[in-house]
Amino acid sequence: MTFAETLPSSATTASVLTPKADLFAQRAARLRVLASDHSLGAWLNWLADLAEAQHKALATVPALELHFDGLIDPSRPLLKIDNLQLDQAWQAVYRELTVAMDVSAPEQDANRLSLKGRQCIAHAAGSAAEAPREASDLLVAAALQVVWLAGACQLALPEFTQLEHRDCCPCCGSAPVASIVLAGTGNTGLRYLECGLCATRWNAVRARCTFCADGSVVNYWSIEGGNEAVQAETCDQCHGYIKTFFQSKDLQLDPLGDDLASLALDVLVGEQGFARGAPNPLLIEGDCV
Ligand SMILES: [Zn+2]
Ligand SMILES: [Zn+2]
């Protein structure tokens, strides 16, 4: 059977899926499940606490003056850090998260915090080599996620928005953290990429590299005897990889959380010479991979 025979037609395929407002609560619950019997259980439980704090902080984000004029242009993302309102909102959330997570030395200087925010945005877009290095940097990413998700929910892009560029988030221009192949009525087999910052999902065809254009050959890797719901999709042309999660194997999976709980797969494909093309804003460089 070919993909063309099994997939719904593109005319009925939503190009954009807006994240749900309970995403952080769902992620927290998912991380708790993933943490049990996991070698990194303590870390995953800490991330679950963080997701719960993000869920609480989301309720404090004010209405944002955002406007979608019908045009998706990656050079002018709809959510951007030089929007003063967004910049102030994420810094306020950062302060809430540092209290909730009892971080010992939170960044107090507004200018330095602003710089950290910009570095985090660049890392999420895949354009910065520097990954987060300490827990307080993760809270910068976590705070941005809260406000960017609020922004995506408030913008609520139409499902059938035309997308010219499928390699970056239509809302905020970030790189995808992973992809998910959906299951369920009308959706079965559809593949979406999920933004690592605002959690918007956008449609992307299967069996094609996410990072380089047509003609690339992709292969799928998984851990023998491991979680069947995740595969790493590697590209022989650009030597990048992204993880793909299959809802048909596990309806509860959360691409960002499940990515963090499947780092053994990163080690496996890393040993084969492939490099992570999909930055996870909550992954500390050198800590686990
Ligand atoms: Zn986004
Ligand atoms: Zn490629």
CSV table of C-alpha atoms and ligand atoms in Angstrom, one decimal:
chain,number,residue,atom,x,y,z
A,1,MET,CA,0.0,0.0,0.0
A,2,THR,CA,1.4,3.5,-0.8
A,3,PHE,CA,1.0,6.6,1.3
A,4,ALA,CA,-1.1,8.2,-1.5
A,5,GLU,CA,-3.7,5.4,-1.1
A,6,THR,CA,-3.9,5.7,2.7
A,7,LEU,CA,-3.8,9.4,3.2
A,8,PRO,CA,-6.8,11.8,3.0
A,9,SER,CA,-6.6,14.2,0.1
A,10,SER,CA,-4.7,17.5,0.6
A,11,ALA,CA,-7.9,19.5,-0.1
A,12,THR,CA,-9.3,18.3,3.3
A,13,THR,CA,-6.0,18.4,5.2
A,14,ALA,CA,-5.7,21.2,7.7
A,15,SER,CA,-2.3,23.0,7.1
A,16,VAL,CA,-2.2,24.4,10.7
A,17,LEU,CA,-3.3,23.1,14.0
A,18,THR,CA,-3.5,25.7,16.9
A,19,PRO,CA,-2.2,24.3,20.2
A,20,LYS,CA,-4.7,23.7,23.0
A,21,ALA,CA,-4.6,25.8,26.2
A,22,ASP,CA,-4.2,22.8,28.4
A,23,LEU,CA,-1.1,21.6,26.6
A,24,PHE,CA,1.2,22.2,29.7
A,25,ALA,CA,-1.1,20.3,32.0
A,26,GLN,CA,-1.3,17.4,29.5
A,27,ARG,CA,2.5,17.5,29.2
A,28,ALA,CA,3.0,17.4,32.9
A,29,ALA,CA,0.8,14.3,33.2
A,30,ARG,CA,2.6,12.7,30.3
A,31,LEU,CA,6.0,13.4,31.8
A,32,ARG,CA,5.0,11.8,35.1
A,33,VAL,CA,4.0,8.6,33.2
A,34,LEU,CA,7.3,8.7,31.2
A,35,ALA,CA,9.3,9.3,34.4
A,36,SER,CA,8.2,6.0,36.1
A,37,ASP,CA,10.8,3.3,35.6
A,38,HIS,CA,13.0,5.6,33.6
A,39,SER,CA,16.7,6.1,34.2
A,40,LEU,CA,16.2,9.8,34.0
A,41,GLY,CA,13.1,9.7,36.1
A,42,ALA,CA,14.1,12.5,38.5
A,43,TRP,CA,14.8,14.8,35.7
A,44,LEU,CA,11.6,14.0,33.9
A,45,ASN,CA,9.7,14.6,37.1
A,46,TRP,CA,11.4,18.0,37.5
A,47,LEU,CA,10.2,18.8,33.9
A,48,ALA,CA,6.7,17.7,34.9
A,49,ASP,CA,6.8,20.2,37.8
A,50,LEU,CA,8.0,22.8,35.4
A,51,ALA,CA,5.1,22.0,33.0
A,52,GLU,CA,2.7,22.4,35.9
A,53,ALA,CA,4.2,25.8,36.7
A,54,GLN,CA,3.9,26.7,33.1
A,55,HIS,CA,0.2,25.7,33.1
A,56,LYS,CA,-0.4,28.0,36.1
A,57,ALA,CA,1.6,30.9,34.6
A,58,LEU,CA,-0.3,30.7,31.3
A,59,ALA,CA,-3.4,31.9,33.1
A,60,THR,CA,-1.6,35.1,34.0
A,61,VAL,CA,-0.6,36.1,30.5
A,62,PRO,CA,-2.6,39.2,29.4
A,63,ALA,CA,-4.5,39.6,26.2
A,64,LEU,CA,-1.8,40.3,23.5
A,65,GLU,CA,-2.4,42.7,20.7
A,66,LEU,CA,-1.7,40.3,17.8
A,67,HIS,CA,-2.9,40.5,14.3
A,68,PHE,CA,-2.8,38.1,11.4
A,69,ASP,CA,-3.2,39.8,8.0
A,70,GLY,CA,-3.5,36.5,6.1
A,71,LEU,CA,0.2,36.4,5.1
A,72,ILE,CA,2.7,33.9,6.4
A,73,ASP,CA,6.2,35.3,6.0
A,74,PRO,CA,9.1,33.5,7.8
A,75,SER,CA,11.1,36.7,7.7
A,76,ARG,CA,8.4,38.5,9.7
A,77,PRO,CA,7.1,35.9,12.3
A,78,LEU,CA,3.8,36.8,14.0
A,79,LEU,CA,5.3,36.1,17.4
A,80,LYS,CA,8.6,37.9,17.9
A,81,ILE,CA,10.7,39.0,20.8
A,82,ASP,CA,11.1,42.5,19.6
A,83,ASN,CA,7.3,43.0,20.2
A,84,LEU,CA,7.5,44.9,23.5
A,85,GLN,CA,4.3,43.4,24.9
A,86,LEU,CA,5.6,39.9,24.3
A,87,ASP,CA,9.0,40.7,25.7
A,88,GLN,CA,7.5,42.1,28.9
A,89,ALA,CA,5.0,39.2,29.2
A,90,TRP,CA,7.7,36.4,29.0
A,91,GLN,CA,10.0,38.2,31.4
A,92,ALA,CA,7.1,38.4,33.9
A,93,VAL,CA,6.4,34.6,33.4
A,94,TYR,CA,10.1,33.9,33.9
A,95,ARG,CA,10.0,35.6,37.3
A,96,GLU,CA,6.9,33.5,38.2
A,97,LEU,CA,8.6,30.3,37.1
A,98,THR,CA,11.8,31.0,39.1
A,99,VAL,CA,9.8,31.3,42.2
A,100,ALA,CA,7.6,28.3,41.5
A,101,MET,CA,10.7,26.2,40.7
A,102,ASP,CA,12.8,27.7,43.5
A,103,VAL,CA,15.8,28.5,41.2
A,104,SER,CA,18.7,29.7,43.4
A,105,ALA,CA,20.1,32.4,41.2
A,106,PRO,CA,17.6,33.7,38.7
A,107,GLU,CA,18.7,36.4,36.2
A,108,GLN,CA,17.6,39.8,37.7
A,109,ASP,CA,19.0,42.1,35.1
A,110,ALA,CA,16.4,43.0,32.4
A,111,ASN,CA,19.0,43.5,29.7
A,112,ARG,CA,20.8,40.3,30.3
A,113,LEU,CA,17.5,38.5,30.5
A,114,SER,CA,16.4,40.0,27.2
A,115,LEU,CA,19.6,38.8,25.6
A,116,LYS,CA,19.1,35.2,27.0
A,117,GLY,CA,15.6,35.3,25.5
A,118,ARG,CA,17.0,36.3,22.1
A,119,GLN,CA,19.6,33.5,22.3
A,120,CYS,CA,16.8,31.0,23.2
A,121,ILE,CA,14.7,32.2,20.2
A,122,ALA,CA,17.8,31.8,17.9
A,123,HIS,CA,18.4,28.3,19.3
A,124,ALA,CA,14.8,27.3,18.8
A,125,ALA,CA,15.0,28.5,15.2
A,126,GLY,CA,18.1,26.2,14.7
A,127,SER,CA,20.3,29.2,13.9
A,128,ALA,CA,22.5,29.2,17.0
A,129,ALA,CA,25.0,26.7,18.0
A,130,GLU,CA,24.6,27.5,21.7
A,131,ALA,CA,22.1,25.3,23.5
A,132,PRO,CA,20.9,26.0,27.1
A,133,ARG,CA,23.6,25.1,29.6
A,134,GLU,CA,22.0,25.5,33.0
A,135,ALA,CA,18.6,25.1,34.6
A,136,SER,CA,17.9,28.9,34.8
A,137,ASP,CA,18.3,29.0,31.0
A,138,LEU,CA,15.7,26.3,30.7
A,139,LEU,CA,13.3,28.6,32.6
A,140,VAL,CA,13.9,31.3,29.9
A,141,ALA,CA,12.8,28.7,27.3
A,142,ALA,CA,9.9,27.6,29.5
A,143,ALA,CA,8.7,31.2,30.0
A,144,LEU,CA,8.9,31.9,26.2
A,145,GLN,CA,7.0,28.7,25.6
A,146,VAL,CA,4.2,30.0,27.9
A,147,VAL,CA,3.8,33.3,26.2
A,148,TRP,CA,4.4,32.0,22.7
A,149,LEU,CA,1.7,29.4,23.2
A,150,ALA,CA,-0.7,32.1,24.6
A,151,GLY,CA,0.1,34.1,21.4
A,152,ALA,CA,-0.6,31.1,19.1
A,153,CYS,CA,-3.9,30.4,20.9
A,154,GLN,CA,-4.9,34.1,20.7
A,155,LEU,CA,-3.9,34.3,17.0
A,156,ALA,CA,-5.7,31.0,16.2
A,157,LEU,CA,-4.5,30.8,12.6
A,158,PRO,CA,-7.1,29.5,10.2
A,159,GLU,CA,-6.7,25.7,9.6
A,160,PHE,CA,-6.3,26.1,5.9
A,161,THR,CA,-3.8,28.9,5.9
A,162,GLN,CA,-1.6,28.6,2.9
A,163,LEU,CA,2.0,27.7,3.8
A,164,GLU,CA,4.9,28.3,1.4
A,165,HIS,CA,7.6,27.4,3.9
A,166,ARG,CA,7.2,24.1,5.7
A,167,ASP,CA,10.5,24.0,7.5
A,168,CYS,CA,9.6,26.6,10.2
A,169,CYS,CA,6.7,27.4,12.4
A,170,PRO,CA,4.0,29.6,10.6
A,171,CYS,CA,3.4,31.4,13.9
A,172,CYS,CA,6.9,32.1,15.3
A,173,GLY,CA,9.4,30.9,12.8
A,174,SER,CA,11.0,28.3,15.1
A,175,ALA,CA,12.2,24.9,13.9
A,176,PRO,CA,10.1,21.9,14.7
A,177,VAL,CA,11.0,19.9,17.8
A,178,ALA,CA,9.6,16.7,16.3
A,179,SER,CA,6.9,15.3,14.1
A,180,ILE,CA,3.8,13.4,14.9
A,181,VAL,CA,1.7,11.1,12.8
A,182,LEU,CA,-1.9,11.4,13.9
A,183,ALA,CA,-4.4,8.7,14.4
A,184,GLY,CA,-8.2,9.2,14.7
A,185,THR,CA,-11.2,10.0,12.5
A,186,GLY,CA,-10.2,12.0,9.4
A,187,ASN,CA,-6.7,12.4,10.6
A,188,THR,CA,-5.1,9.0,10.4
A,189,GLY,CA,-1.7,9.0,8.8
A,190,LEU,CA,-1.4,12.8,8.6
A,191,ARG,CA,2.0,14.0,9.6
A,192,TYR,CA,2.5,17.3,11.4
A,193,LEU,CA,5.6,19.1,12.6
A,194,GLU,CA,5.3,20.6,16.1
A,195,CYS,CA,6.9,23.9,17.0
A,196,GLY,CA,9.3,23.7,20.0
A,197,LEU,CA,8.2,27.1,21.3
A,198,CYS,CA,4.6,27.9,20.5
A,199,ALA,CA,3.5,24.3,19.9
A,200,THR,CA,1.7,25.1,16.7
A,201,ARG,CA,1.5,22.1,14.4
A,202,TRP,CA,1.8,22.3,10.7
A,203,ASN,CA,1.3,19.7,8.0
A,204,ALA,CA,4.3,18.1,6.3
A,205,VAL,CA,4.3,15.2,3.9
A,206,ARG,CA,5.8,11.9,5.0
A,207,ALA,CA,8.9,10.2,3.6
A,208,ARG,CA,10.7,13.5,2.9
A,209,CYS,CA,13.4,15.1,4.8
A,210,THR,CA,12.2,18.0,7.0
A,211,PHE,CA,15.5,19.9,6.6
A,212,CYS,CA,16.5,19.7,3.0
A,213,ALA,CA,14.3,19.8,-0.1
A,214,ASP,CA,13.0,17.2,-2.5
A,215,GLY,CA,14.9,14.2,-3.6
A,216,SER,CA,16.4,13.3,-0.2
A,217,VAL,CA,16.3,9.8,1.0
A,218,VAL,CA,15.0,9.2,4.5
A,219,ASN,CA,15.5,6.1,6.7
A,220,TYR,CA,13.8,5.2,10.0
A,221,TRP,CA,15.6,4.0,13.1
A,222,SER,CA,14.2,2.7,16.4
A,223,ILE,CA,15.6,1.0,19.5
A,224,GLU,CA,15.1,-2.7,19.2
A,225,GLY,CA,12.7,-3.8,21.9
A,226,GLY,CA,12.1,-0.1,22.8
A,227,ASN,CA,9.2,2.3,22.5
A,228,GLU,CA,7.4,1.5,19.2
A,229,ALA,CA,5.8,4.9,19.1
A,230,VAL,CA,9.0,6.7,18.2
A,231,GLN,CA,11.3,6.5,15.2
A,232,ALA,CA,14.2,8.7,14.2
A,233,GLU,CA,13.9,9.9,10.6
A,234,THR,CA,17.4,10.3,9.2
A,235,CYS,CA,18.4,11.9,5.9
A,236,ASP,CA,21.3,10.6,3.8
A,237,GLN,CA,21.7,14.0,2.1
A,238,CYS,CA,22.0,16.5,4.9
A,239,HIS,CA,22.8,13.9,7.7
A,240,GLY,CA,20.2,15.5,9.9
A,241,TYR,CA,17.4,13.7,11.8
A,242,ILE,CA,14.1,14.4,13.5
A,243,LYS,CA,12.0,12.1,15.6
A,244,THR,CA,8.6,11.0,14.5
A,245,PHE,CA,6.0,9.9,17.0
A,246,PHE,CA,3.1,7.7,16.0
A,247,GLN,CA,-0.2,8.3,17.8
A,248,SER,CA,-1.5,5.0,16.5
A,249,LYS,CA,0.9,3.3,18.9
A,250,ASP,CA,0.2,5.7,21.9
A,251,LEU,CA,-2.5,8.2,21.9
A,252,GLN,CA,-1.1,10.1,24.9
A,253,LEU,CA,2.3,11.0,23.5
A,254,ASP,CA,3.6,14.5,23.6
A,255,PRO,CA,6.3,15.2,21.0
A,256,LEU,CA,8.4,17.6,23.1
A,257,GLY,CA,8.1,15.5,26.3
A,258,ASP,CA,8.5,12.1,24.6
A,259,ASP,CA,11.5,13.5,22.8
A,260,LEU,CA,13.2,14.2,26.1
A,261,ALA,CA,12.3,10.7,27.3
A,262,SER,CA,13.8,9.0,24.3
A,263,LEU,CA,17.4,10.2,24.3
A,264,ALA,CA,18.7,6.7,23.9
A,265,LEU,CA,17.5,7.0,20.3
A,266,ASP,CA,19.5,10.2,19.9
A,267,VAL,CA,22.6,8.3,21.0
A,268,LEU,CA,21.9,5.5,18.5
A,269,VAL,CA,21.5,7.7,15.5
A,270,GLY,CA,24.3,10.0,16.7
A,271,GLU,CA,26.6,7.0,16.6
A,272,GLN,CA,25.6,6.5,13.0
A,273,GLY,CA,26.8,10.0,12.1
A,274,PHE,CA,23.5,11.9,12.1
A,275,ALA,CA,23.0,15.2,13.9
A,276,ARG,CA,19.9,16.5,15.6
A,277,GLY,CA,18.2,18.9,13.3
A,278,ALA,CA,15.3,19.6,15.6
A,279,PRO,CA,16.3,21.7,18.7
A,280,ASN,CA,14.5,20.9,21.9
A,281,PRO,CA,14.4,24.1,24.0
A,282,LEU,CA,14.3,22.1,27.2
A,283,LEU,CA,17.4,20.0,26.4
A,284,ILE,CA,20.6,21.0,28.2
A,285,GLU,CA,23.6,20.6,26.0
A,286,GLY,CA,26.0,17.9,27.0
A,287,ASP,CA,23.8,16.7,29.9
A,288,CYS,CA,22.1,13.8,28.4
A,289,VAL,CA,23.0,13.3,24.7
B,1,ZN,ZN,6.0,28.4,16.8
B,2,ZN,ZN,18.0,16.2,4.6
